[in-house]
PDB file of C-alpha atoms in Angstrom:
ATOM      1  CA  LEU A   1     250.675 193.247 143.748  1.00  0.00           C
ATOM      2  CA  GLN A   2     248.745 191.691 146.606  1.00  0.00           C
ATOM      3  CA  THR A   3     249.493 194.742 148.774  1.00  0.00           C
ATOM      4  CA  LEU A   4     248.495 197.123 145.996  1.00  0.00           C
ATOM      5  CA  GLY A   5     245.278 195.148 145.563  1.00  0.00           C
ATOM      6  CA  SER A   6     244.467 195.484 149.258  1.00  0.00           C
ATOM      7  CA  VAL A   7     245.143 199.216 149.134  1.00  0.00           C
ATOM      8  CA  ALA A   8     242.985 199.595 146.017  1.00  0.00           C
ATOM      9  CA  GLY A   9     240.198 197.595 147.639  1.00  0.00           C
ATOM     10  CA  GLY A  10     240.351 199.829 150.690  1.00  0.00           C
ATOM     11  CA  ILE A  11     240.179 202.942 148.525  1.00  0.00           C
ATOM     12  CA  VAL A  12     237.155 201.580 146.667  1.00  0.00           C
ATOM     13  CA  THR A  13     235.435 200.718 149.967  1.00  0.00           C
ATOM     14  CA  VAL A  14     236.097 204.181 151.379  1.00  0.00           C
ATOM     15  CA  GLY A  15     234.954 205.744 148.106  1.00  0.00           C
ATOM     16  CA  LEU A  16     231.694 203.812 148.114  1.00  0.00           C
ATOM     17  CA  ALA A  17     231.085 204.702 151.754  1.00  0.00           C
ATOM     18  CA  ALA A  18     231.732 208.367 150.992  1.00  0.00           C
ATOM     19  CA  ALA A  19     229.423 208.244 147.996  1.00  0.00           C
ATOM     20  CA  ALA A  20     226.677 206.604 150.090  1.00  0.00           C
ATOM     21  CA  ALA A  21     227.109 209.237 152.793  1.00  0.00           C
ATOM     22  CA  GLY A  22     226.942 211.911 150.103  1.00  0.00           C
ATOM     23  CA  PHE A  23     223.665 210.546 148.753  1.00  0.00           C
ATOM     24  CA  VAL A  24     222.221 210.419 152.269  1.00  0.00           C
ATOM     25  CA  ALA A  25     223.345 214.000 152.919  1.00  0.00           C
ATOM     26  CA  LEU A  26     221.897 215.123 149.579  1.00  0.00           C
ATOM     27  CA  GLY A  27     218.587 213.459 150.405  1.00  0.00           C
ATOM     28  CA  ALA A  28     218.496 215.084 153.838  1.00  0.00           C
ATOM     29  CA  ALA A  29     219.341 218.508 152.371  1.00  0.00           C
ATOM     30  CA  THR A  30     216.631 218.139 149.725  1.00  0.00           C
ATOM     31  CA  ALA A  31     214.070 217.114 152.326  1.00  0.00           C
ATOM     32  CA  PHE A  32     215.045 220.106 154.486  1.00  0.00           C
ATOM     33  CA  SER A  33     214.764 222.462 151.497  1.00  0.00           C
ATOM     34  CA  ILE A  34     211.299 221.157 150.660  1.00  0.00           C
ATOM     35  CA  GLU A  35     210.228 221.447 154.308  1.00  0.00           C
ATOM     36  CA  GLN A  36     211.381 225.079 154.380  1.00  0.00           C
ATOM     37  CA  ALA A  37     209.598 225.831 151.087  1.00  0.00           C
ATOM     38  CA  LEU A  38     206.344 224.253 152.284  1.00  0.00           C
ATOM     39  CA  GLY A  39     206.516 226.363 155.440  1.00  0.00           C
ATOM     40  CA  ASN A  40     207.002 229.511 153.366  1.00  0.00           C
ATOM     41  CA  GLU A  41     204.096 228.531 151.116  1.00  0.00           C
ATOM     42  CA  LYS A  42     201.789 228.373 154.158  1.00  0.00           C
ATOM     43  CA  ILE A  43     203.050 231.731 155.447  1.00  0.00           C
ATOM     44  CA  GLN A  44     202.479 233.363 152.052  1.00  0.00           C
ATOM     45  CA  ALA A  45     198.981 231.860 151.842  1.00  0.00           C
ATOM     46  CA  SER A  46     198.148 233.193 155.323  1.00  0.00           C
ATOM     47  CA  LEU A  47     199.421 236.660 154.354  1.00  0.00           C
ATOM     48  CA  ALA A  48     197.410 236.671 151.125  1.00  0.00           C
ATOM     49  CA  GLN A  49     194.262 235.571 152.969  1.00  0.00           C
ATOM     50  CA  ALA A  50     194.704 238.333 155.587  1.00  0.00           C
ATOM     51  CA  ILE A  51     195.038 240.950 152.844  1.00  0.00           C
ATOM     52  CA  LYS A  52     191.980 239.575 151.052  1.00  0.00           C
ATOM     53  CA  ALA A  53     189.870 239.367 154.220  1.00  0.00           C
ATOM     54  CA  SER A  54     190.746 242.942 155.202  1.00  0.00           C
ATOM     55  CA  GLY A  55     189.873 244.216 151.742  1.00  0.00           C
ATOM     56  CA  GLY A  56     193.339 245.708 151.480  1.00  0.00           C
ATOM     57  CA  ALA A  57     192.538 248.194 154.273  1.00  0.00           C
ATOM     58  CA  ALA A  58     196.187 248.426 155.329  1.00  0.00           C
ATOM     59  CA  GLY A  59     197.176 249.509 151.816  1.00  0.00           C
ATOM     60  CA  ILE A  60     199.973 246.943 151.625  1.00  0.00           C
ATOM     61  CA  THR A  61     200.335 244.204 149.001  1.00  0.00           C
ATOM     62  CA  ALA A  62     201.881 240.785 149.512  1.00  0.00           C
ATOM     63  CA  GLU A  63     204.867 241.831 147.409  1.00  0.00           C
ATOM     64  CA  ALA A  64     205.361 245.000 149.468  1.00  0.00           C
ATOM     65  CA  ALA A  65     205.046 242.990 152.692  1.00  0.00           C
ATOM     66  CA  ASN A  66     207.763 240.600 151.530  1.00  0.00           C
ATOM     67  CA  ASP A  67     210.038 243.479 150.512  1.00  0.00           C
ATOM     68  CA  LEU A  68     209.542 245.184 153.863  1.00  0.00           C
ATOM     69  CA  ALA A  69     210.281 241.948 155.735  1.00  0.00           C
ATOM     70  CA  GLN A  70     213.771 241.840 154.214  1.00  0.00           C
ATOM     71  CA  GLN A  71     214.680 245.017 156.111  1.00  0.00           C
ATOM     72  CA  PHE A  72     214.246 243.296 159.477  1.00  0.00           C
ATOM     73  CA  VAL A  73     215.513 239.737 158.893  1.00  0.00           C
ATOM     74  CA  ASN A  74     218.647 240.084 161.017  1.00  0.00           C
ATOM     75  CA  LEU A  75     216.539 241.245 163.964  1.00  0.00           C
ATOM     76  CA  ALA A  76     214.428 238.095 163.633  1.00  0.00           C
ATOM     77  CA  GLY A  77     217.046 235.367 163.502  1.00  0.00           C
ATOM     78  CA  GLY A  78     218.037 235.753 159.851  1.00  0.00           C
ATOM     79  CA  THR A  79     214.675 234.697 158.428  1.00  0.00           C
ATOM     80  CA  ASP A  80     211.667 236.636 157.178  1.00  0.00           C
ATOM     81  CA  ASP A  81     209.135 234.098 158.498  1.00  0.00           C
ATOM     82  CA  ALA A  82     208.618 235.864 161.850  1.00  0.00           C
ATOM     83  CA  ILE A  83     208.394 239.272 160.130  1.00  0.00           C
ATOM     84  CA  LEU A  84     205.737 238.075 157.698  1.00  0.00           C
ATOM     85  CA  ALA A  85     203.800 236.602 160.632  1.00  0.00           C
ATOM     86  CA  ILE A  86     203.962 239.984 162.413  1.00  0.00           C
ATOM     87  CA  GLU A  87     202.730 241.781 159.297  1.00  0.00           C
ATOM     88  CA  THR A  88     199.912 239.270 158.893  1.00  0.00           C
ATOM     89  CA  ILE A  89     198.756 239.892 162.480  1.00  0.00           C
ATOM     90  CA  GLY A  90     198.836 243.658 161.923  1.00  0.00           C
ATOM     91  CA  ILE A  91     196.902 243.392 158.650  1.00  0.00           C
ATOM     92  CA  ARG A  92     194.354 241.015 160.141  1.00  0.00           C
ATOM     93  CA  ALA A  93     193.766 243.325 163.105  1.00  0.00           C
ATOM     94  CA  GLY A  94     192.907 246.134 160.688  1.00  0.00           C
ATOM     95  CA  THR A  95     194.579 248.723 162.922  1.00  0.00           C
ATOM     96  CA  ILE A  96     198.004 249.040 161.242  1.00  0.00           C
ATOM     97  CA  SER A  97     198.388 251.021 158.017  1.00  0.00           C
ATOM     98  CA  LYS A  98     201.134 250.697 155.432  1.00  0.00           C
ATOM     99  CA  ASP A  99     202.920 253.765 156.826  1.00  0.00           C
ATOM    100  CA  GLN A 100     202.693 252.446 160.391  1.00  0.00           C
ATOM    101  CA  MET A 101     203.889 248.932 159.536  1.00  0.00           C
ATOM    102  CA  PRO A 102     207.688 249.496 159.805  1.00  0.00           C
ATOM    103  CA  ALA A 103     207.380 251.030 163.290  1.00  0.00           C
ATOM    104  CA  PHE A 104     204.913 248.280 164.263  1.00  0.00           C
ATOM    105  CA  ILE A 105     207.406 245.593 163.191  1.00  0.00           C
ATOM    106  CA  GLN A 106     210.269 247.252 165.073  1.00  0.00           C
ATOM    107  CA  SER A 107     208.216 247.684 168.255  1.00  0.00           C
ATOM    108  CA  THR A 108     206.988 244.095 168.033  1.00  0.00           C
ATOM    109  CA  LEU A 109     210.511 242.713 167.615  1.00  0.00           C
ATOM    110  CA  ASP A 110     211.791 244.735 170.578  1.00  0.00           C
ATOM    111  CA  LEU A 111     208.843 243.815 172.792  1.00  0.00           C
ATOM    112  CA  GLY A 112     209.046 240.202 171.581  1.00  0.00           C
ATOM    113  CA  ALA A 113     212.723 240.074 172.602  1.00  0.00           C
ATOM    114  CA  VAL A 114     211.682 241.137 176.112  1.00  0.00           C
ATOM    115  CA  MET A 115     208.638 238.855 176.312  1.00  0.00           C
ATOM    116  CA  GLY A 116     210.249 235.945 174.465  1.00  0.00           C
ATOM    117  CA  ASP A 117     207.339 235.707 172.014  1.00  0.00           C
ATOM    118  CA  THR A 118     206.982 237.953 168.948  1.00  0.00           C
ATOM    119  CA  SER A 119     203.575 236.547 168.005  1.00  0.00           C
ATOM    120  CA  THR A 120     202.056 237.502 171.374  1.00  0.00           C
ATOM    121  CA  ALA A 121     203.800 240.880 171.216  1.00  0.00           C
ATOM    122  CA  ALA A 122     202.365 241.560 167.737  1.00  0.00           C
ATOM    123  CA  THR A 123     198.825 240.666 168.811  1.00  0.00           C
ATOM    124  CA  LEU A 124     199.116 242.812 171.923  1.00  0.00           C
ATOM    125  CA  LEU A 125     200.394 245.885 170.046  1.00  0.00           C
ATOM    126  CA  ALA A 126     197.872 245.466 167.215  1.00  0.00           C
ATOM    127  CA  ARG A 127     194.990 245.410 169.693  1.00  0.00           C
ATOM    128  CA  ALA A 128     196.452 248.362 171.582  1.00  0.00           C
ATOM    129  CA  GLN A 129     195.264 250.559 168.716  1.00  0.00           C
ATOM    130  CA  GLU A 130     191.658 249.806 169.733  1.00  0.00           C
ATOM    131  CA  ASP A 131     191.994 249.246 173.491  1.00  0.00           C
ATOM    132  CA  PRO A 132     194.974 251.124 174.978  1.00  0.00           C
ATOM    133  CA  ILE A 133     193.828 250.578 178.553  1.00  0.00           C
ATOM    134  CA  GLY A 134     193.498 246.816 178.085  1.00  0.00           C
ATOM    135  CA  ALA A 135     196.898 246.700 176.396  1.00  0.00           C
ATOM    136  CA  LEU A 136     198.419 248.732 179.224  1.00  0.00           C
ATOM    137  CA  GLY A 137     197.390 246.091 181.746  1.00  0.00           C
ATOM    138  CA  LYS A 138     198.894 243.294 179.650  1.00  0.00           C
ATOM    139  CA  LEU A 139     202.097 245.234 179.102  1.00  0.00           C
ATOM    140  CA  GLN A 140     202.484 245.783 182.827  1.00  0.00           C
ATOM    141  CA  ARG A 141     202.075 242.052 183.410  1.00  0.00           C
ATOM    142  CA  ALA A 142     204.845 241.544 180.829  1.00  0.00           C
ATOM    143  CA  GLY A 143     207.146 243.806 182.863  1.00  0.00           C
ATOM    144  CA  ILE A 144     206.655 247.165 181.100  1.00  0.00           C
ATOM    145  CA  ILE A 145     206.042 249.583 183.977  1.00  0.00           C
ATOM    146  CA  PHE A 146     203.942 252.730 183.512  1.00  0.00           C
ATOM    147  CA  THR A 147     203.996 255.631 185.973  1.00  0.00           C
ATOM    148  CA  ALA A 148     200.826 256.787 187.680  1.00  0.00           C
ATOM    149  CA  ASP A 149     200.847 259.931 185.543  1.00  0.00           C
ATOM    150  CA  GLN A 150     201.110 257.892 182.330  1.00  0.00           C
ATOM    151  CA  LYS A 151     198.249 255.641 183.384  1.00  0.00           C
ATOM    152  CA  GLU A 152     196.087 258.643 184.272  1.00  0.00           C
ATOM    153  CA  LEU A 153     196.929 260.380 180.989  1.00  0.00           C
ATOM    154  CA  ILE A 154     196.049 257.310 178.905  1.00  0.00           C
ATOM    155  CA  ALA A 155     192.778 256.808 180.808  1.00  0.00           C
ATOM    156  CA  SER A 156     191.743 260.455 180.449  1.00  0.00           C
ATOM    157  CA  MET A 157     192.553 260.517 176.726  1.00  0.00           C
ATOM    158  CA  VAL A 158     190.493 257.376 176.124  1.00  0.00           C
ATOM    159  CA  LYS A 159     187.627 258.834 178.160  1.00  0.00           C
ATOM    160  CA  SER A 160     187.678 262.006 176.049  1.00  0.00           C
ATOM    161  CA  GLY A 161     187.623 259.954 172.845  1.00  0.00           C
ATOM    162  CA  ASP A 162     191.268 260.469 171.887  1.00  0.00           C
ATOM    163  CA  VAL A 163     192.113 256.775 171.489  1.00  0.00           C
ATOM    164  CA  ALA A 164     194.825 257.530 168.925  1.00  0.00           C
ATOM    165  CA  GLY A 165     196.535 259.904 171.347  1.00  0.00           C
ATOM    166  CA  ALA A 166     196.320 257.379 174.184  1.00  0.00           C
ATOM    167  CA  THR A 167     197.796 254.724 171.894  1.00  0.00           C
ATOM    168  CA  ALA A 168     200.652 257.048 170.960  1.00  0.00           C
ATOM    169  CA  VAL A 169     201.506 257.597 174.648  1.00  0.00           C
ATOM    170  CA  LEU A 170     201.416 253.838 175.245  1.00  0.00           C
ATOM    171  CA  MET A 171     203.600 253.066 172.207  1.00  0.00           C
ATOM    172  CA  ASP A 172     206.116 255.744 173.218  1.00  0.00           C
ATOM    173  CA  ARG A 173     206.470 254.074 176.609  1.00  0.00           C
ATOM    174  CA  VAL A 174     206.903 250.650 174.978  1.00  0.00           C
ATOM    175  CA  ALA A 175     209.602 252.059 172.695  1.00  0.00           C
ATOM    176  CA  GLU A 176     211.325 253.705 175.674  1.00  0.00           C
ATOM    177  CA  ALA A 177     211.261 250.497 177.729  1.00  0.00           C
ATOM    178  CA  THR A 178     212.170 247.986 175.014  1.00  0.00           C
ATOM    179  CA  GLY A 179     213.896 250.006 172.271  1.00  0.00           C
ATOM    180  CA  GLY A 180     216.998 248.245 170.967  1.00  0.00           C
ATOM    181  CA  ALA A 181     216.180 244.918 172.649  1.00  0.00           C
ATOM    182  CA  ALA A 182     215.978 243.021 169.352  1.00  0.00           C
ATOM    183  CA  ALA A 183     219.274 244.518 168.122  1.00  0.00           C
ATOM    184  CA  ALA A 184     220.987 243.735 171.434  1.00  0.00           C
ATOM    185  CA  ASN A 185     219.724 240.165 171.244  1.00  0.00           C
ATOM    186  CA  ALA A 186     220.944 239.813 167.651  1.00  0.00           C
ATOM    187  CA  ALA A 187     224.418 241.067 168.643  1.00  0.00           C
ATOM    188  CA  THR A 188     224.999 238.212 171.114  1.00  0.00           C
ATOM    189  CA  LEU A 189     226.809 235.050 170.040  1.00  0.00           C
ATOM    190  CA  ALA A 190     223.569 233.101 170.396  1.00  0.00           C
ATOM    191  CA  GLY A 191     221.810 235.729 168.279  1.00  0.00           C
ATOM    192  CA  GLN A 192     224.503 235.574 165.601  1.00  0.00           C
ATOM    193  CA  TRP A 193     224.217 231.792 165.552  1.00  0.00           C
ATOM    194  CA  GLU A 194     220.451 232.078 165.078  1.00  0.00           C
ATOM    195  CA  ILE A 195     221.013 234.494 162.188  1.00  0.00           C
ATOM    196  CA  LEU A 196     223.414 232.036 160.538  1.00  0.00           C
ATOM    197  CA  LYS A 197     220.924 229.179 160.904  1.00  0.00           C
ATOM    198  CA  GLY A 198     218.131 231.419 159.650  1.00  0.00           C
ATOM    199  CA  GLN A 199     220.106 232.466 156.585  1.00  0.00           C
ATOM    200  CA  LEU A 200     220.950 228.844 155.792  1.00  0.00           C
ATOM    201  CA  GLY A 201     217.257 228.049 156.129  1.00  0.00           C
ATOM    202  CA  GLU A 202     216.411 230.887 153.727  1.00  0.00           C
ATOM    203  CA  ALA A 203     218.932 229.516 151.213  1.00  0.00           C
ATOM    204  CA  ALA A 204     217.419 226.044 151.536  1.00  0.00           C
ATOM    205  CA  GLU A 205     213.958 227.567 151.131  1.00  0.00           C
ATOM    206  CA  SER A 206     215.011 229.100 147.800  1.00  0.00           C
ATOM    207  CA  VAL A 207     216.101 225.670 146.565  1.00  0.00           C
ATOM    208  CA  GLY A 208     212.878 224.089 147.788  1.00  0.00           C
ATOM    209  CA  MET A 209     210.722 226.763 146.144  1.00  0.00           C
ATOM    210  CA  ALA A 210     212.284 225.839 142.789  1.00  0.00           C
ATOM    211  CA  LEU A 211     211.232 222.216 143.380  1.00  0.00           C
ATOM    212  CA  LEU A 212     207.652 222.924 144.482  1.00  0.00           C
ATOM    213  CA  PRO A 213     206.080 223.238 140.991  1.00  0.00           C
ATOM    214  CA  THR A 214     207.373 219.769 140.111  1.00  0.00           C
ATOM    215  CA  LEU A 215     206.194 218.362 143.436  1.00  0.00           C
ATOM    216  CA  HIS A 216     202.732 219.907 142.976  1.00  0.00           C
ATOM    217  CA  GLU A 217     202.510 218.301 139.532  1.00  0.00           C
ATOM    218  CA  LEU A 218     203.666 214.939 140.925  1.00  0.00           C
ATOM    219  CA  PHE A 219     201.105 215.117 143.719  1.00  0.00           C
ATOM    220  CA  ASP A 220     198.225 216.052 141.392  1.00  0.00           C
ATOM    221  CA  SER A 221     199.077 213.461 138.753  1.00  0.00           C
ATOM    222  CA  THR A 222     200.214 210.506 140.846  1.00  0.00           C
ATOM    223  CA  ILE A 223     199.701 210.782 144.599  1.00  0.00           C
ATOM    224  CA  ALA A 224     196.229 212.376 144.775  1.00  0.00           C
ATOM    225  CA  PRO A 225     194.604 209.761 142.470  1.00  0.00           C
ATOM    226  CA  ALA A 226     196.081 207.013 144.644  1.00  0.00           C
ATOM    227  CA  ILE A 227     194.606 208.321 147.920  1.00  0.00           C
ATOM    228  CA  PRO A 228     191.115 206.736 147.410  1.00  0.00           C
ATOM    229  CA  ILE A 229     192.773 203.396 146.592  1.00  0.00           C
ATOM    230  CA  ILE A 230     194.864 203.602 149.764  1.00  0.00           C
ATOM    231  CA  GLN A 231     191.746 204.475 151.808  1.00  0.00           C
ATOM    232  CA  VAL A 232     189.838 201.493 150.394  1.00  0.00           C
ATOM    233  CA  PHE A 233     192.780 199.197 151.022  1.00  0.00           C
TER     234      PHE A 233
END
């Protein structure tokens, strides 16, 4: 009986330790889910503000932008956050239309894979629609080489007022030089690991989004009223 008691005590101790570890893990998972949801909330707010500020010039709604982002998630590490940021930059620049947005996203992801920074790539390509010559210089510094004939053609088209044509030549060269870079990056083991982590983050974000209404209510009813008291103290 003494031996059985010792064994039972050990089982209880292990069980309590496992339960405590489980509660800690649950708390960490919940905190991570909320963190992911808060990040998404900021991204969505930034997207909505860009659409509002542009007066809807791009012809794309927030819902359409989110739907479109889902088509490219596996080229952006398994999460739509980077895609929504790219779309927001394009909308804010006022140079990318709804019809142009898919190609703009693809080009940005490919160029971003080469440059190591999708945000910089998106800004560069969005501004290329207005200043092809300026963009050409920045692209060359990023390692995208243009021939003398291509440079001359772009310059002459801009000089004659055909900025759209010059931009098309520039974008064709970018696509030629970087096309498939994002897909190649995603196919590596490191890329696949990023996709897995991104998809887990998206799942956690979904859980956190379900909790946000309750957290907003808690903040408004309890935390916000206490802030002046804390400041005085």
